[in-house]
Short mmCIF file of C-alpha atoms in Angstrom, two decimals:
data_model
loop_
_atom_site.label_atom_id
_atom_site.label_comp_id
_atom_site.label_asym_id
_atom_site.label_seq_id
_atom_site.Cartn_x
_atom_site.Cartn_y
_atom_site.Cartn_z
CA UNK K 204 85.62 -47.23 -204.69
CA UNK K 205 84.29 -46.02 -208.03
CA UNK K 206 85.92 -43.02 -209.68
CA UNK K 207 84.13 -39.79 -210.41
CA UNK K 208 84.43 -37.22 -213.19
CA UNK K 209 83.60 -33.55 -212.62
CA UNK K 210 84.10 -30.41 -214.70
CA UNK K 211 87.17 -28.48 -213.66
CA UNK K 212 85.36 -25.20 -213.17
CA UNK K 213 81.95 -23.56 -213.37
CA UNK K 214 80.54 -20.07 -212.97
CA UNK K 215 77.18 -19.06 -211.55
CA UNK K 216 75.44 -15.74 -211.02
CA UNK K 217 74.57 -14.80 -207.47
CA UNK K 218 70.98 -15.70 -206.63
CA UNK K 219 70.70 -18.26 -209.40
CA UNK K 220 70.75 -22.02 -209.00
CA UNK K 221 74.12 -23.72 -209.32
CA UNK K 222 73.95 -27.20 -210.85
CA UNK K 223 77.13 -29.21 -210.42
CA UNK K 224 77.31 -32.47 -212.37
CA UNK K 225 79.21 -35.63 -211.51
CA UNK K 226 79.68 -38.81 -213.49
CA UNK K 227 80.22 -42.09 -211.65
CA UNK K 228 79.47 -44.70 -214.29
CA UNK K 229 81.24 -47.54 -212.45
CA UNK K 230 79.35 -47.08 -209.18
CA UNK K 231 78.45 -50.28 -207.35
CA UNK K 232 75.18 -51.10 -205.65
CA UNK K 233 76.49 -50.51 -202.14
CA UNK K 234 78.27 -47.23 -202.90
CA UNK K 235 76.94 -43.89 -201.77
CA UNK K 236 77.43 -40.54 -203.47
CA UNK K 237 78.85 -37.87 -201.16
CA UNK K 238 79.40 -34.19 -201.79
CA UNK K 239 81.86 -32.05 -199.88
CA UNK K 240 83.09 -28.56 -200.54
CA UNK K 241 86.25 -26.70 -199.59
CA UNK K 242 86.29 -22.96 -199.30
CA UNK K 243 89.72 -21.49 -199.88
CA UNK K 244 92.23 -22.33 -197.13
CA UNK K 245 89.64 -24.09 -194.99
CA UNK K 246 88.93 -27.76 -194.29
CA UNK K 247 86.36 -29.58 -196.44
CA UNK K 248 82.73 -29.36 -195.37
CA UNK K 249 80.18 -32.14 -195.77
CA UNK K 250 77.17 -31.12 -197.85
CA UNK K 251 74.95 -34.09 -198.59
CA UNK K 252 74.95 -37.77 -199.50
CA UNK K 253 72.60 -40.23 -201.21
CA UNK K 254 72.28 -43.81 -202.35
CA UNK K 255 69.58 -43.85 -205.03
CA UNK K 256 66.82 -41.48 -203.98
CA UNK K 257 66.98 -37.74 -204.39
CA UNK K 258 67.94 -35.96 -201.20
CA UNK K 259 67.50 -32.44 -199.89
CA UNK K 260 68.80 -30.66 -196.82
CA UNK K 261 69.25 -27.07 -195.74
CA UNK K 262 72.34 -26.66 -197.89
CA UNK K 263 71.56 -28.38 -201.18
CA UNK K 264 69.67 -30.97 -203.18
CA UNK K 265 71.15 -34.10 -204.67
CA UNK K 266 69.61 -35.59 -207.79
CA UNK K 267 70.78 -39.11 -208.69
CA UNK K 268 69.83 -40.60 -212.05
CA UNK K 269 67.81 -43.79 -212.07
CA UNK K 270 70.78 -45.84 -213.32
CA UNK K 271 72.94 -44.14 -210.64
CA UNK K 272 75.69 -43.41 -213.15
CA UNK K 273 75.55 -39.68 -212.59
CA UNK K 274 74.30 -37.11 -210.14
CA UNK K 275 73.80 -33.37 -209.82
CA UNK K 276 74.30 -31.20 -206.77
CA UNK K 277 71.97 -28.22 -206.76
CA UNK K 278 72.55 -25.07 -204.74
CA UNK K 279 69.15 -23.41 -205.21
CA UNK K 280 70.15 -19.79 -204.62
CA UNK K 281 73.91 -19.44 -204.85
CA UNK K 282 75.62 -16.73 -202.82
CA UNK K 283 79.15 -15.36 -202.98
CA UNK K 284 79.97 -17.51 -199.94
CA UNK K 285 79.26 -20.62 -202.00
CA UNK K 286 82.41 -19.99 -204.04
CA UNK K 287 84.47 -23.12 -203.33
CA UNK K 288 85.80 -26.37 -204.76
CA UNK K 289 83.05 -29.01 -204.76
CA UNK K 290 83.99 -32.66 -204.50
CA UNK K 291 81.82 -35.56 -205.61
CA UNK K 292 82.95 -38.78 -203.91
CA UNK K 293 81.67 -42.32 -204.26
CA UNK K 294 82.21 -44.53 -201.25
CA UNK K 295 80.91 -47.88 -200.10
CA UNK K 296 78.87 -47.94 -196.93
CA UNK K 297 81.10 -49.04 -194.08
CA UNK K 298 84.27 -47.94 -195.86
CA UNK K 299 86.46 -45.54 -193.94
CA UNK K 300 88.14 -43.97 -196.96
CA UNK K 301 87.09 -40.72 -198.59
CA UNK K 302 89.04 -40.41 -201.84
CA UNK K 303 89.08 -36.82 -203.02
CA UNK K 304 89.58 -35.96 -206.67
CA UNK K 305 90.25 -32.50 -208.09
CA UNK K 306 86.62 -31.39 -207.79
CA UNK K 307 84.83 -28.52 -209.51
CA UNK K 308 85.84 -24.97 -208.72
CA UNK K 309 82.57 -23.04 -208.52
CA UNK K 310 82.79 -19.28 -208.75
CA UNK K 311 79.66 -17.33 -207.84
CA UNK K 312 79.72 -13.92 -209.47
CA UNK K 313 77.90 -10.81 -208.25
CA UNK M 232 83.08 -24.01 -186.39
CA UNK M 233 82.97 -27.76 -187.03
CA UNK M 234 83.84 -29.01 -183.56
CA UNK M 235 87.31 -30.05 -184.72
CA UNK M 236 90.20 -27.82 -183.74
CA UNK M 237 93.79 -27.94 -184.89
CA UNK M 238 96.89 -26.30 -183.50
CA UNK M 239 99.02 -24.64 -184.56
CA UNK M 240 97.34 -23.10 -187.57
CA UNK M 241 100.67 -22.23 -189.15
CA UNK M 242 104.07 -23.84 -188.61
CA UNK M 243 107.47 -23.18 -190.12
CA UNK M 244 110.20 -25.69 -189.35
CA UNK M 245 113.64 -26.64 -190.48
CA UNK M 246 114.49 -30.07 -191.81
CA UNK M 247 116.22 -31.06 -188.58
CA UNK M 248 113.44 -29.92 -186.24
CA UNK M 249 110.94 -32.06 -184.40
CA UNK M 250 107.42 -30.69 -184.07
CA UNK M 251 103.92 -31.98 -183.41
CA UNK M 252 100.53 -31.13 -184.82
CA UNK M 253 97.52 -31.44 -182.54
CA UNK M 254 93.90 -32.15 -183.33
CA UNK M 255 91.00 -32.23 -180.90
CA UNK M 256 87.38 -33.04 -181.57
CA UNK M 257 84.46 -32.10 -179.34
CA UNK M 258 81.84 -34.16 -181.15
CA UNK M 259 82.00 -37.44 -179.24
CA UNK M 260 83.31 -39.22 -182.31
CA UNK M 261 85.35 -42.42 -182.28
CA UNK M 262 87.24 -42.15 -185.54
CA UNK M 263 89.91 -39.61 -186.45
CA UNK M 264 91.86 -39.01 -189.63
CA UNK M 265 94.92 -37.19 -190.92
CA UNK M 266 94.93 -35.85 -194.50
CA UNK M 267 97.60 -34.03 -196.47
CA UNK M 268 96.82 -31.41 -199.11
CA UNK M 269 99.79 -30.32 -201.21
CA UNK M 270 99.58 -27.38 -203.58
CA UNK M 271 97.49 -28.21 -206.64
CA UNK M 272 96.98 -31.83 -205.57
CA UNK M 273 93.91 -33.58 -204.18
CA UNK M 274 93.59 -34.35 -200.51
CA UNK M 275 95.41 -37.53 -199.59
CA UNK M 276 94.40 -39.72 -196.68
CA UNK M 277 97.38 -40.45 -194.42
CA UNK M 278 96.16 -42.24 -191.30
CA UNK M 279 92.91 -43.48 -189.79
CA UNK M 280 92.23 -44.27 -186.14
CA UNK M 281 89.07 -46.00 -184.96
CA UNK M 282 88.51 -46.32 -181.21
CA UNK M 283 92.19 -45.31 -180.70
CA UNK M 284 93.47 -48.11 -182.92
CA UNK M 285 95.23 -47.32 -186.17
CA UNK M 286 93.30 -48.93 -189.01
CA UNK M 287 94.91 -47.28 -192.00
CA UNK M 288 98.43 -46.15 -192.90
CA UNK M 289 98.38 -45.02 -196.49
CA UNK M 290 102.07 -45.75 -197.17
CA UNK M 291 103.14 -42.69 -195.24
CA UNK M 292 106.90 -42.21 -194.65
CA UNK M 293 108.10 -42.91 -191.13
CA UNK M 294 109.11 -39.28 -190.61
CA UNK M 295 105.38 -38.79 -189.93
CA UNK M 296 104.35 -40.51 -186.71
CA UNK M 297 100.72 -40.41 -185.55
CA UNK M 298 99.53 -40.81 -182.00
CA UNK M 299 95.97 -41.20 -180.74
CA UNK M 300 95.91 -41.27 -176.91
CA UNK M 301 92.12 -41.18 -176.76
CA UNK M 302 89.17 -40.78 -179.10
CA UNK M 303 89.17 -37.00 -178.74
CA UNK M 304 92.81 -36.26 -179.49
CA UNK M 305 95.09 -36.99 -182.42
CA UNK M 306 98.68 -35.94 -182.90
CA UNK M 307 101.03 -35.99 -185.85
CA UNK M 308 104.68 -36.00 -184.80
CA UNK M 309 107.07 -34.65 -187.40
CA UNK M 310 110.83 -35.19 -187.63
CA UNK M 311 113.47 -34.71 -190.30
CA UNK M 312 110.94 -33.51 -192.82
CA UNK M 313 111.72 -32.50 -196.38
CA UNK M 314 110.70 -29.30 -198.17
CA UNK M 315 108.26 -31.34 -200.29
CA UNK M 316 106.37 -32.14 -197.09
CA UNK M 317 105.18 -28.54 -197.00
CA UNK M 318 101.41 -28.72 -197.24
CA UNK M 319 98.11 -28.17 -195.47
CA UNK M 320 97.56 -30.95 -192.93
CA UNK M 321 93.93 -31.58 -192.15
CA UNK M 322 92.39 -33.53 -189.32
CA UNK M 323 88.90 -34.98 -189.47
CA UNK M 324 86.62 -37.04 -187.25
CA UNK M 325 83.53 -39.18 -187.69
CA UNK M 326 81.30 -41.29 -185.46
CA UNK M 327 83.19 -44.41 -186.41
CA UNK M 328 84.68 -45.94 -189.52
CA UNK M 329 82.31 -48.80 -190.09
CA UNK M 330 79.04 -46.92 -190.17
CA UNK M 331 76.97 -47.03 -193.33
CA UNK M 332 77.15 -43.26 -193.53
CA UNK M 333 80.49 -41.89 -192.53
CA UNK M 334 80.20 -38.12 -192.58
CA UNK M 335 83.56 -36.61 -191.71
CA UNK M 336 83.99 -33.27 -189.99
CA UNK M 337 87.21 -31.45 -190.82
CA UNK M 338 89.30 -29.03 -188.84
CA UNK M 339 90.72 -25.83 -190.33
CA UNK M 340 94.12 -27.39 -190.98
CA UNK M 341 97.74 -26.61 -190.14
CA UNK M 342 99.71 -24.88 -192.89
CA UNK M 343 103.20 -26.41 -192.65
CA UNK M 344 106.27 -24.97 -194.32
CA UNK M 345 109.53 -26.92 -194.22
CA UNK M 346 112.63 -24.88 -194.95
#
């Protein structure tokens, strides 16, 4: 599975959009981009995934560049409860392994 | 509430003890996973079970012994652990392992301390 690069930490003001970037320049054609988050002392939570088209669900939007070498997770109106570590993971369809990196620690400030 | 429960939530054990961690999923999934999260380290996949068969053992020491009696239950039996085994142990489940999209649902974890 391709590796990902994320900033170590980010800050965001409550009510503003949080844009979390992820680089995955070695992604292969059959690999999906997944985002999970882990709130302190809890298990990770699935957020969203995509292959090449932009995706949106009730939690977030995922923007994938046309060359698929990077993506951005967007939390449109961040709240204090969105403070967590966000993981960007690249995984081939049909693969059972989720390989977690260090992620981005997002702090939403009041 | 993710539909994946783990017990106990906290466990303190000595190096000579034998204990077991339990995971149960109420989602009708066929795949279950054990992960380990040590302090300041990324989550590490330990074991994968698909339809009760072990499909992945990520070079885990034999002092950790998994058991999957059915698709809804997963155990991790612990014996003669070391202090460095202290960590958060997370269980997860998914529909199956070979699906194109393999969203995993995680339990809250068991915080293990080995004295």
